[in-house]
Coordinates of C-alpha atoms and ligand atoms in Angstrom, one line a residue:
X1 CA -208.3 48.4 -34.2
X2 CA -206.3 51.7 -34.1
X3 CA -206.1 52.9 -30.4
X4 CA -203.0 54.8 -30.0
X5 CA -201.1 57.2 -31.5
X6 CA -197.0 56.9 -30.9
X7 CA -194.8 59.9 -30.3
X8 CA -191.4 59.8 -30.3
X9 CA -189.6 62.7 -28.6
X10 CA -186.1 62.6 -29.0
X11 CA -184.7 65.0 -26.9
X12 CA -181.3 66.5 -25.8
X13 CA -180.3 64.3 -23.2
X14 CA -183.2 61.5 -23.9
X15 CA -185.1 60.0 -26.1
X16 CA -188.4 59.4 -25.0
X17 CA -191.7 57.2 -26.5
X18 CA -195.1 57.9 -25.3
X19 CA -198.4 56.4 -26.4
X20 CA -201.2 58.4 -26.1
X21 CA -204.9 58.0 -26.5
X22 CA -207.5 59.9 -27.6
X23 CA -208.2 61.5 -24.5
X24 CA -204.8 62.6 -24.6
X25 CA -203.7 60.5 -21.8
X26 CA -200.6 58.8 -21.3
X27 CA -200.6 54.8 -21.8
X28 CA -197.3 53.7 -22.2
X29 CA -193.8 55.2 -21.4
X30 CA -190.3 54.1 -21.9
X31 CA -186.9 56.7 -21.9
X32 CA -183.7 55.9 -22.5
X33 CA -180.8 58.6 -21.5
X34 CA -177.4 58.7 -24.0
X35 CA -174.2 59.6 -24.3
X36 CA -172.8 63.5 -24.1
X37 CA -169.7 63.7 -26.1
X38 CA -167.4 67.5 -24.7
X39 CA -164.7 66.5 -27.0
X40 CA -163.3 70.4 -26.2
X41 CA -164.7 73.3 -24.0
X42 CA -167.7 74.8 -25.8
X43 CA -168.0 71.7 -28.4
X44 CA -171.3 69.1 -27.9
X45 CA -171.9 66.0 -29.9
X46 CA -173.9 63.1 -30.2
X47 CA -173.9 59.6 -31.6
X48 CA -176.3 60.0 -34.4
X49 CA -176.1 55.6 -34.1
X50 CA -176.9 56.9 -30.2
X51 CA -179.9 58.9 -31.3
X52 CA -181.9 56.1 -33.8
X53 CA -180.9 53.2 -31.3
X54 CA -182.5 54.6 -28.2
X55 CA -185.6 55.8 -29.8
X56 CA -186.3 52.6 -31.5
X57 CA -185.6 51.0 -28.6
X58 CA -187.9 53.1 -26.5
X59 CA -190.4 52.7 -29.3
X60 CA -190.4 49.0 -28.9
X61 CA -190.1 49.7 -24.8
X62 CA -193.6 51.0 -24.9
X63 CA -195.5 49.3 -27.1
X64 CA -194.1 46.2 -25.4
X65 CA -195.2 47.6 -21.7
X66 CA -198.9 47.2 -23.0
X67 CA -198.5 44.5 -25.0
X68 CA -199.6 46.4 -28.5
X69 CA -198.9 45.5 -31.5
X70 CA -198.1 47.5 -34.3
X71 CA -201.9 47.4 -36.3
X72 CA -203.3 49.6 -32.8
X73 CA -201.1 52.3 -33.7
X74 CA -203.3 54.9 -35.5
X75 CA -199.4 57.1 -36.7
X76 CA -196.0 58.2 -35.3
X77 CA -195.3 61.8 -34.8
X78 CA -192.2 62.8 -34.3
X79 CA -190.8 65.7 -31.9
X80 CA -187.0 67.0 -31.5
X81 CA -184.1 68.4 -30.3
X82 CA -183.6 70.6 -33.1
X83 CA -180.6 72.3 -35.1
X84 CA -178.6 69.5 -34.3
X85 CA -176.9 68.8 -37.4
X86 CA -176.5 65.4 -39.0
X87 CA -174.8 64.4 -42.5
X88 CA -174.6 60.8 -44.0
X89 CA -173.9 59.0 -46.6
X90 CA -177.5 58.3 -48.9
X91 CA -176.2 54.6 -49.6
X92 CA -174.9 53.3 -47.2
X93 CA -176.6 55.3 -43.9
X94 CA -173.5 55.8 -42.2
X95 CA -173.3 59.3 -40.7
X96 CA -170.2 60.9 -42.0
X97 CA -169.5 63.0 -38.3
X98 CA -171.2 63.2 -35.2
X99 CA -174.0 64.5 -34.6
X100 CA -173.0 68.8 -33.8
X101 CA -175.5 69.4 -31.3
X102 CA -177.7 73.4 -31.1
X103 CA -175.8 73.9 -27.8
X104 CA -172.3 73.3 -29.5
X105 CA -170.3 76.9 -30.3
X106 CA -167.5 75.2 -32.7
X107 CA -168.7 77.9 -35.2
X108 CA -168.5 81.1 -33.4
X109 CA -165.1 82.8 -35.1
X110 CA -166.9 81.9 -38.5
X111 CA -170.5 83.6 -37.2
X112 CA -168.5 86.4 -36.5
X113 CA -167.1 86.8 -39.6
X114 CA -170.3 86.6 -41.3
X115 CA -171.7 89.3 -39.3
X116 CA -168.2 91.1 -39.9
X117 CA -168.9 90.4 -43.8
X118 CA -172.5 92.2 -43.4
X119 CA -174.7 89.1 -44.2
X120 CA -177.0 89.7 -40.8
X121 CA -179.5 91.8 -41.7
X122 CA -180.0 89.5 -44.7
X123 CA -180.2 86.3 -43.0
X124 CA -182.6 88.2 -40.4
X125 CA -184.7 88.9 -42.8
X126 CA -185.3 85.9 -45.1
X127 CA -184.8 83.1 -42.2
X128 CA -186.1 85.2 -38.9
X129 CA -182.9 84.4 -37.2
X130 CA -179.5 86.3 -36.0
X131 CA -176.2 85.0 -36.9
X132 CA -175.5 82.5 -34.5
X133 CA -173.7 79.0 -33.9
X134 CA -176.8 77.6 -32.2
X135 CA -178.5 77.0 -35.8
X136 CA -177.5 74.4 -38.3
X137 CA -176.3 76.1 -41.1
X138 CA -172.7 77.2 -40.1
X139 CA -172.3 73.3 -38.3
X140 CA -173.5 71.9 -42.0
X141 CA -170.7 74.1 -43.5
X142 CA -168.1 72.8 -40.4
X143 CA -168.4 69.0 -41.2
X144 CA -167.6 70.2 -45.2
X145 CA -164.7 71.5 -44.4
X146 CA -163.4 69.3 -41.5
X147 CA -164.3 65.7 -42.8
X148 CA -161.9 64.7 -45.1
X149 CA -163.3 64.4 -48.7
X150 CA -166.9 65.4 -47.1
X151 CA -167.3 68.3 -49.9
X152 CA -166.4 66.1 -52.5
X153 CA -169.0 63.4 -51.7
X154 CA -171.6 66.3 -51.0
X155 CA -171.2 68.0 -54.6
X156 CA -171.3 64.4 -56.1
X157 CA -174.6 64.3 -54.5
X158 CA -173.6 61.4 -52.1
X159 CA -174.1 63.2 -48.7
X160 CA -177.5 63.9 -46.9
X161 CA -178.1 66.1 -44.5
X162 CA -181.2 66.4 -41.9
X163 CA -182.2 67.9 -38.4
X164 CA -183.4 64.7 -36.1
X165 CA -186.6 64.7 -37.2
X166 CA -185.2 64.3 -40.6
X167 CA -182.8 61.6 -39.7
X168 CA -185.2 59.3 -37.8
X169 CA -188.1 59.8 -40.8
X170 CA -185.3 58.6 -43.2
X171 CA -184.1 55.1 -41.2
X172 CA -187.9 54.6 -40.1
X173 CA -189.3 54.5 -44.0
X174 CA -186.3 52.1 -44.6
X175 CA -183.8 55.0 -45.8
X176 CA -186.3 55.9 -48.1
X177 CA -188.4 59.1 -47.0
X178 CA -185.5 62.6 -46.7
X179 CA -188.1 65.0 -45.6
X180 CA -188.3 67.8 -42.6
X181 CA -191.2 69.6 -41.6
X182 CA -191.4 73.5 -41.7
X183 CA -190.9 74.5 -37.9
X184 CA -187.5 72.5 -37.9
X185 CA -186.6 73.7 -41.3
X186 CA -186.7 77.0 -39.8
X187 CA -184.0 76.3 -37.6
X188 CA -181.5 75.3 -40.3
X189 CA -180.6 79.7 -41.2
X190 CA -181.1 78.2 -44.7
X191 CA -184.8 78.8 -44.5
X192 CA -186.8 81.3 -46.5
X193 CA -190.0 81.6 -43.7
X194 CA -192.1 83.5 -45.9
X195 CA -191.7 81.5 -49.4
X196 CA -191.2 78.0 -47.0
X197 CA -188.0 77.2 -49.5
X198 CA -184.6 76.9 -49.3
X199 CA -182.5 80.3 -50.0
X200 CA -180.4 79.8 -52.6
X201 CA -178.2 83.0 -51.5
X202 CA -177.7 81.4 -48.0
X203 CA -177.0 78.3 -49.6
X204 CA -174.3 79.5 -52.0
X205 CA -173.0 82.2 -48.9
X206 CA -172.4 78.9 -46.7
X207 CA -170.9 76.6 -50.0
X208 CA -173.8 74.2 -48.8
X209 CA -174.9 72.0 -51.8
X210 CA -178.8 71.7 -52.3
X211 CA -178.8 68.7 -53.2
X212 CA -178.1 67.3 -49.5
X213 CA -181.1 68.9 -48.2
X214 CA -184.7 67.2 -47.3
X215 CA -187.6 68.2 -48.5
X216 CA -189.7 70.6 -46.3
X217 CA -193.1 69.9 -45.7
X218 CA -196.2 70.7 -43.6
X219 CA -195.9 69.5 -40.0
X220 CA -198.7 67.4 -39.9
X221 CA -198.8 65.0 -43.0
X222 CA -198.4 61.5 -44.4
X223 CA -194.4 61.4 -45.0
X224 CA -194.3 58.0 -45.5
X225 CA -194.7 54.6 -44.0
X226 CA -192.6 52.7 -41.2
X227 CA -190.4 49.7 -42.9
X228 CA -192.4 46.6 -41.4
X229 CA -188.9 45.2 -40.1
X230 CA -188.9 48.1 -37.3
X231 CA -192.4 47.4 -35.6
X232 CA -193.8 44.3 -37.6
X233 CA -196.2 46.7 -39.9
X234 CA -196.7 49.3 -41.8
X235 CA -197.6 52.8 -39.5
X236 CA -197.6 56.0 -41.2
X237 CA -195.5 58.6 -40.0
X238 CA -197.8 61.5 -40.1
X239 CA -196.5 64.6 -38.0
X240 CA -193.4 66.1 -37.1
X241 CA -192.0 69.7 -35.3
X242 CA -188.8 70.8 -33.4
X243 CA -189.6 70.0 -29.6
X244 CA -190.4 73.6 -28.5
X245 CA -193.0 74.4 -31.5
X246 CA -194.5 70.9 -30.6
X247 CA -194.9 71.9 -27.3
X248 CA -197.2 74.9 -28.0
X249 CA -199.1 72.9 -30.3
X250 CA -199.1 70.6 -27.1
X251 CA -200.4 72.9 -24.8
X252 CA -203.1 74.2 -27.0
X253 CA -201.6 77.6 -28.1
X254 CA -203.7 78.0 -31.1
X255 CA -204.5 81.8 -31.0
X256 CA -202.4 84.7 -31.7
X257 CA -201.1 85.9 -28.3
X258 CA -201.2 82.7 -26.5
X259 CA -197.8 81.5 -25.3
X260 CA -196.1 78.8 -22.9
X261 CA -192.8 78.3 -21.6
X262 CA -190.4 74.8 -21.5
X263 CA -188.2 74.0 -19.0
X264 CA -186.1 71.8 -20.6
X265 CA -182.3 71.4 -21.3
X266 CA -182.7 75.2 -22.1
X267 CA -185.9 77.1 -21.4
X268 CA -187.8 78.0 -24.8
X269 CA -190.6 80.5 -24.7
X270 CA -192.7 80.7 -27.7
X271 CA -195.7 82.9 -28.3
X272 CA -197.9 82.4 -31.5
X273 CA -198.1 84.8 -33.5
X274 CA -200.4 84.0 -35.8
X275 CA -200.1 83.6 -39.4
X276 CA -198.2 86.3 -39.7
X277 CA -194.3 86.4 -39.1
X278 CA -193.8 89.0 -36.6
X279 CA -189.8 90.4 -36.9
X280 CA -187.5 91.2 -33.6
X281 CA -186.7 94.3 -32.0
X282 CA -185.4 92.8 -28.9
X283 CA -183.4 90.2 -29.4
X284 CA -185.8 86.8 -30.5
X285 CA -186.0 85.0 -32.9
X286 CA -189.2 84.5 -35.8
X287 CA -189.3 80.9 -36.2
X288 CA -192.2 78.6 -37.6
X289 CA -194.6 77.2 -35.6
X290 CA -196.3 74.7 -37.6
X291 CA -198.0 74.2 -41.1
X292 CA -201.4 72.6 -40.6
X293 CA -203.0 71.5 -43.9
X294 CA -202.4 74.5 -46.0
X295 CA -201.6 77.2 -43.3
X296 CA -198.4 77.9 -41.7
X297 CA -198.5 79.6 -37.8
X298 CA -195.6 81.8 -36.8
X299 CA -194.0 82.3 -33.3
X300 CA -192.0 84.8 -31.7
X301 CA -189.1 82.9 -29.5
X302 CA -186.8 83.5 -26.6
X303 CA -184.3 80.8 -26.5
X304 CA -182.0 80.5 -23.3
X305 CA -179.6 78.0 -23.5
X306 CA -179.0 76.8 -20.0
X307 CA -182.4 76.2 -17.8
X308 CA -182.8 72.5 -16.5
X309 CA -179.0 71.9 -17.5
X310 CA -177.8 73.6 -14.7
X311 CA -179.5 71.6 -12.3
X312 CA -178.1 68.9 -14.2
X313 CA -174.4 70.8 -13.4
X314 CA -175.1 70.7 -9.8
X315 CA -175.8 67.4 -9.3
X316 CA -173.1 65.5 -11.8
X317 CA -170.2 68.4 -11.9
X318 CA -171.0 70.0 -8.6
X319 CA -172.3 67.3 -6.8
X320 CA -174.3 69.1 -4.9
X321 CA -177.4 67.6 -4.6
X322 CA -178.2 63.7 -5.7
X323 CA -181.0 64.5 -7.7
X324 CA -182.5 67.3 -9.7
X325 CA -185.7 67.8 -7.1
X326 CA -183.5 68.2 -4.2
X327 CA -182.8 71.5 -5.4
X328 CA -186.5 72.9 -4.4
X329 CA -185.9 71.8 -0.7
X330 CA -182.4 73.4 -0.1
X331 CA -183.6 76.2 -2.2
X332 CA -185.8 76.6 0.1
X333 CA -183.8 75.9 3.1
X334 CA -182.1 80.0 2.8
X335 CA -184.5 83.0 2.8
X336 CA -182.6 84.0 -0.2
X337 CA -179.2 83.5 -1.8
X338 CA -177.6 86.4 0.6
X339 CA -176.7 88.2 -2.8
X340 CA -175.3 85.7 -4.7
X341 CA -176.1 85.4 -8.4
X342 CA -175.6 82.5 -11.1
X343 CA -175.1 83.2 -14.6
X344 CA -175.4 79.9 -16.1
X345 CA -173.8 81.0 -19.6
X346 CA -172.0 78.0 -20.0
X347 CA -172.6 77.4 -24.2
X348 CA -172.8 81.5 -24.5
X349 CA -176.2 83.2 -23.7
X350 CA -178.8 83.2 -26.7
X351 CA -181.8 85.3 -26.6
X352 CA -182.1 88.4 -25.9
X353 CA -177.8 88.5 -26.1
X354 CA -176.8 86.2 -28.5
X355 CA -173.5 86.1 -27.0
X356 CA -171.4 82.9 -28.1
X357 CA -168.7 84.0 -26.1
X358 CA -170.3 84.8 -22.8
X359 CA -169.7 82.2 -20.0
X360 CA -170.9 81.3 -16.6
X361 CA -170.2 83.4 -13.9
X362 CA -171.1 82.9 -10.2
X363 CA -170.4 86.4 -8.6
X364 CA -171.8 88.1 -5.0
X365 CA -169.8 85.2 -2.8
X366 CA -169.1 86.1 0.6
X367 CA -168.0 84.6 3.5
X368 CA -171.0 83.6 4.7
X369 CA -172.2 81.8 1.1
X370 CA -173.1 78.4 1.4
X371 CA -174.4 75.0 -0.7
X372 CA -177.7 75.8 -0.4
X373 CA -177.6 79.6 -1.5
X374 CA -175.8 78.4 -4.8
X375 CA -178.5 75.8 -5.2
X376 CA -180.5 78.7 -4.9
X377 CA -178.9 81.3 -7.0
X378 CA -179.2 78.7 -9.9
X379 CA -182.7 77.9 -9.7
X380 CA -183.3 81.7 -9.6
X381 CA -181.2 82.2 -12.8
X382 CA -183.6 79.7 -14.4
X383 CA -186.7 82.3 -13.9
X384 CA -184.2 85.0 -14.2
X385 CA -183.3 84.6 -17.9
X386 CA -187.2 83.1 -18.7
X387 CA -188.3 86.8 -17.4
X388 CA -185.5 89.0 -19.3
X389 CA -187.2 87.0 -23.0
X390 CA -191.3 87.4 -21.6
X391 CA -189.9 90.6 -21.4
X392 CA -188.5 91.5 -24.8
X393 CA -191.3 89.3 -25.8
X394 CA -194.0 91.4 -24.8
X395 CA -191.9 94.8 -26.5
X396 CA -192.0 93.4 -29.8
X397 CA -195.8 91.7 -29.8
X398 CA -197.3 94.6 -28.0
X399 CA -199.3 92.1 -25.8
X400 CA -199.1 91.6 -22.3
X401 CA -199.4 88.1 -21.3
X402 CA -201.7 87.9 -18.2
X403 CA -200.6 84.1 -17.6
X404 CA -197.6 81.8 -19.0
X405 CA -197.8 78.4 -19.9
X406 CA -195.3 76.0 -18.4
X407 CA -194.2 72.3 -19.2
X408 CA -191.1 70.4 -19.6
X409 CA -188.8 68.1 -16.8
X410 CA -187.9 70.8 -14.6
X411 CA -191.3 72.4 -14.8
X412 CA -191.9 69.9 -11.4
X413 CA -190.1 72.2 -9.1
X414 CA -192.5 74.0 -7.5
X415 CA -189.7 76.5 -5.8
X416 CA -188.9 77.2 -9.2
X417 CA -192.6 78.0 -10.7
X418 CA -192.9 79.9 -7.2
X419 CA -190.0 82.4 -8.0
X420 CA -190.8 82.4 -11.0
X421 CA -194.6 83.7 -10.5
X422 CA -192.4 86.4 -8.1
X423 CA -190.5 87.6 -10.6
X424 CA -192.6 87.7 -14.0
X425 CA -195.4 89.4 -11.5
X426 CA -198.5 86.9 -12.6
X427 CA -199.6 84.0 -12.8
X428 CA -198.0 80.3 -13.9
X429 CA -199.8 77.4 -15.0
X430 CA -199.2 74.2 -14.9
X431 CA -201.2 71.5 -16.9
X432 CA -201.8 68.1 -16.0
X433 CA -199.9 66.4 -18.7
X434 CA -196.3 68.3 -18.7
X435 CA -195.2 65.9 -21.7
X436 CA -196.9 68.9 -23.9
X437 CA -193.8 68.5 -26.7
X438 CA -195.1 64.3 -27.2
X439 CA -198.6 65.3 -27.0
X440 CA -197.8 68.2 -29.3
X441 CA -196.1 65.7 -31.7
X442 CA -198.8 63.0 -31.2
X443 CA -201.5 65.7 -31.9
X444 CA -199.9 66.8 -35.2
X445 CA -199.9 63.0 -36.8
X446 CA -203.6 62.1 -35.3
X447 CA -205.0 65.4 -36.7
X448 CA -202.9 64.5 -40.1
X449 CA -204.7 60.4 -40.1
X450 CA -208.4 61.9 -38.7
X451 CA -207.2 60.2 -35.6
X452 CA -208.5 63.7 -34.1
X453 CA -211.1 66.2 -36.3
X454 CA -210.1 69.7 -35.3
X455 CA -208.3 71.9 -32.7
X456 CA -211.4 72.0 -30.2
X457 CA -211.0 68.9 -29.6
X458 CA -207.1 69.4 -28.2
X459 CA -208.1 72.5 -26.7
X460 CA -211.0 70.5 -24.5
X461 CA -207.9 67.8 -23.2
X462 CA -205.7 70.1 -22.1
X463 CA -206.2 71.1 -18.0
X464 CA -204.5 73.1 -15.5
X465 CA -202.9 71.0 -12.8
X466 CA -201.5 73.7 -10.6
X467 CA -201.3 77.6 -10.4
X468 CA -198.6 79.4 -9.1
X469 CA -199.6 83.1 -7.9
X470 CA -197.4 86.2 -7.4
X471 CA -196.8 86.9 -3.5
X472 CA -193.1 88.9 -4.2
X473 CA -193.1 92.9 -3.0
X474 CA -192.1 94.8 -6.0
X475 CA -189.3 96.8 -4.7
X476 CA -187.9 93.0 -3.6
X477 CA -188.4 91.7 -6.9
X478 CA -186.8 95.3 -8.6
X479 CA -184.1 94.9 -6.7
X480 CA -183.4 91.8 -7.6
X481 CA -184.4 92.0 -11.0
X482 CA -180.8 95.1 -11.3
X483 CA -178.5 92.4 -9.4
X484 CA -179.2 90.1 -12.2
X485 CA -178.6 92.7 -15.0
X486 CA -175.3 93.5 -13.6
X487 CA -174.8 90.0 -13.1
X488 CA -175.4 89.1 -16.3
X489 CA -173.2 92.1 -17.7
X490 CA -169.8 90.5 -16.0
X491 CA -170.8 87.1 -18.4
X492 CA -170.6 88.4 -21.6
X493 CA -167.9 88.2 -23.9
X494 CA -165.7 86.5 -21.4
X495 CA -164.1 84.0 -23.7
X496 CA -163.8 87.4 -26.3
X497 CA -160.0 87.5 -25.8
X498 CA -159.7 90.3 -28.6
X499 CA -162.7 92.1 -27.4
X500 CA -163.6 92.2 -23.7
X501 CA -166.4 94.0 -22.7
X502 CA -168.1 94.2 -19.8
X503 CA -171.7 96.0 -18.9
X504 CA -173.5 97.1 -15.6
Ligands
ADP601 N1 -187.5 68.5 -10.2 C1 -186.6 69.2 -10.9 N2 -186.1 70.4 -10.6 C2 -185.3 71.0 -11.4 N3 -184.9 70.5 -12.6 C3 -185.3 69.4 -13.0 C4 -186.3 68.6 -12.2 N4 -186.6 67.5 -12.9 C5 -185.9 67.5 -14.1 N5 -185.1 68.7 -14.1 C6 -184.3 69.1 -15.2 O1 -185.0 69.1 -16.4 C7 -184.2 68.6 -17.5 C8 -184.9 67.5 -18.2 O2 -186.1 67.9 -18.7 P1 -186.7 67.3 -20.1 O3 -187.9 68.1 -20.4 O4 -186.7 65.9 -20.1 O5 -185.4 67.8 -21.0 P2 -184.9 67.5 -22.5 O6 -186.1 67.3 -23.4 O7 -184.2 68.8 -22.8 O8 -184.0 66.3 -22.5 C9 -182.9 68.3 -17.0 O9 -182.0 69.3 -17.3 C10 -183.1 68.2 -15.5 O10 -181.9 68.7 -14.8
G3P602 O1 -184.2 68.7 -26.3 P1 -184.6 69.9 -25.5 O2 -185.9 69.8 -24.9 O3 -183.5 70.4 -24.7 O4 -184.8 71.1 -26.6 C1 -183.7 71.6 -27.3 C2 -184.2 72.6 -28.3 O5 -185.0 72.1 -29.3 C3 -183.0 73.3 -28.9 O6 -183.4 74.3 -29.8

């Protein structure tokens, strides 16, 4: 008897399994946190060996909690950090380089010079993204020119490449199955959004062979099968999306307009926009937000690079606080942060900037500036840089959001939702289940097996938990709103030794 449906959601710093029901409801849990490999300032890798051994593990974790067996699991969908970029060998499995994970800036000289050379307003165009080291294309290109003999095995046809999602599919069917789904796809900046294909212009522009790359499909759909060795039987694997397209899907975003916020790693708003792909003025990015039997959804996204991260800074670089909730009570320990501002740029600022060479910046100290009003000042960036994208957002959709949306790990801290209510001026919501990027994922493969019918049925599960109302003065919140603009400004470029600038 099927009862659950597994998600696996391998994410930046974890890799998570959750088995849901068909209420939507969380039955079983297991995470397992891995390595970070820095192997220089500005460079982020992971173990792509890292990456399958923890989720299988966790997979196994949480059917083994319950005691299920492999015959009550309805399908997997699968949910990830995306851009991360991982090529391997199609014979024997083994992964040629690390992982190059989307916060990684190896690429930025090279980015530059593609911009330099003229390619960006083509690449906008056909893919919906700028020119930036945060997507996989340009870290594809890095490993074919850094691994010894890599290019050779690649035009022999002997190298694979694949976004997680695309890596996990693979090992699961039994290194069978080299597939991504759309939303992930359009991640790579080797993605034609409108035709859903690969760009062969890109593709010869970045000397990346086609022959390494998966297969795109729609996001919810029979891939394959699991290889019984993994879980004892067969399960299909029926849905996949990048984490932060997953999470809208989780959160019941189905209608143009509708949007939520993730506070993750990074913070990644997303608004749907409907089955049409609606281009940038402002700094976003026009990514995929799923294909659902034969339609594909569009959203407009801000991405920020640093959000949750930096609480993560405070407590293992800093030391500061011993966990990541401390920081809402000695937030809220100072009135304010007695001027002090923290631009948390520390991979380079993405939307609106897309500045790979910005970096972090603590400015405003003063004698009298203690632990607690940095603690503060880098919560506060958090809902500084989420209200700088709502705000481009709402430029290029014409729409004005009357509520936002929010999920994700450090969606818990109430100081933060609080300020950030403040400082966007309206409401946030908070639903019940924040694990919104699984339940996306699970949603996806259960609508793909009949596990669910239809949308309505999502849209009924999902409930607020908590609302967070505006209460900020608005000559307060103006005022604050210009400190972080100049704030911001003494960021950018910084590691731009040829070029500095500087803005106010
Ligand atoms: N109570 C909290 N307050 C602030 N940040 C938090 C809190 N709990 C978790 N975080 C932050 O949230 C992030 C983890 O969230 P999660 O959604 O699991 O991220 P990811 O999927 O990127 O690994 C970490 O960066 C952590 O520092
Ligand atoms: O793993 P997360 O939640 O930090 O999400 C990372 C994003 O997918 C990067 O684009």
């Amino acid at each position: 008897m099927e009862q659950y449906i597994m998600a696996l959601d391998q994410g930046t710093t974890s890799s998570r399994c959750i088995l849901f029901d068909r209420q939507g409801r969380v039955c079983s849990v297991a995470q397992k946190e891995y390595r970070q490999i820095y192997p220089q300032p500005g460079w982020v890798e992971h173990d792509p060996m890292d990456i399958w051994s923890t989720q299988v593990g966790v997979a196994g974790e949480a059917l083994y909690k319950i005691g299920a067996q492999s015959e009550q699991i309805a399908a997997i969908g699968i949910t990830n950090q995306r851009e991360s970029t991982i090529v391997w060998d199609r014979q024997t499995g083994e992964p040629v380089y690390n992982a190059i994970v989307w916060q990684c800036r190896r690429t930025a000289d090279y980015c530059a010079q593609l911009e330099q050379d003229g390619c960006g307003e083509m690449i906008r165009r056909k893919t919906g993204l700028p020119i930036d080291p945060y997507f996989s294309g340009t870290k594809i290109r890095w490993i074919l020119e850094n691994v010894p003999g890599a290019r050779e095995r690649a035009q022999r046809g002997e190298l694979l490449f694949g976004t997680v999602d695309s890596w996990l599919i693979w090992r699961l069917s039994g290194k069978k199955v080299h597939v991504t789904d759309y939303s992930n796809a359009s991640r790579t900046m080797l993605f034609d959004i409108h035709t859903l294909q690969w760009d062969p212009e890109i593709l010869a522009l970045l000397d990346i062979p086609a022959s390494m790359l998966p297969q795109p499909k729609p996001s919810s759909w029979v891939y394959g099968h699991t290889d019984p060795r993994i879980f004892g039987g067969k399960i299909p694997i029926a849905g996949a999306a990048g984490d932060q397209q997953a999470a809208l899907f989780g959160q019941a975003c189905f209608a143009g307009g509708d949007a939520k916020n993730t506070y993750g790693t990074g913070c990644f708003l997303l608004m749907n926009t409907g089955e049409r792909p609606v281009a940038s003025q402002n700094g976003l990015i026009t990514t995929v937000a799923w294909g659902l039997g034969d339609r594909v959804t569009y959203a407009l996204e801000g991405s920020i690079f640093v959000g949750g991260a930096v609480v993560q800074w405070l407590r293992d670089e800093m030391k500061l606080v011993e966990s990541a909730a401390d920081t809402a009570y000695f937030a809220s320990k100072v009135e304010d942060t007695g001027g002090v501002y923290l631009v948390p740029a520390f991979t380079g600022l993405g939307a609106p900037h897309w500045d790979p060479y910005a970096r972090g910046a603590i400015v405003g100290i003063t004698r009298g500036t203690g632990k607690n009003h940095i603690i503060r000042a880098a919560l506060e960036s958090i809902a500084y840089q989420v209200h700088d994208v709502l705000q481009a957002m709402e430029a290029d959709s014409g729409m004005h959001l009357s509520q936002l949306k929010v999920d994700g790990g450090a969606s818990q801290n109430d100081f933060l939702l609080q300020f950030q209510a403040d400082v966007l001026a309206r409401p946030i919501c908070r639903p019940t289940c924040t694990e919104t990027t699984a339940l996306g994922a699970a949603y996806l493969a259960g609508l793909a097996v009949g596990y669910w019918k239809n949308e309505q049925e999502i849209v009924r599960n999902w409930q607020v938990q908590r609302s967070f109302y505006p209460a900020m003065e608005p000559e307060r919140r103006q005022k604050l709103l210009t400190g972080w603009q100049r704030a911001v400004g003494r960021s950018l470029q910084w590691e731009n030794k040829q070029q500095p600038k500087t803005k106010t």
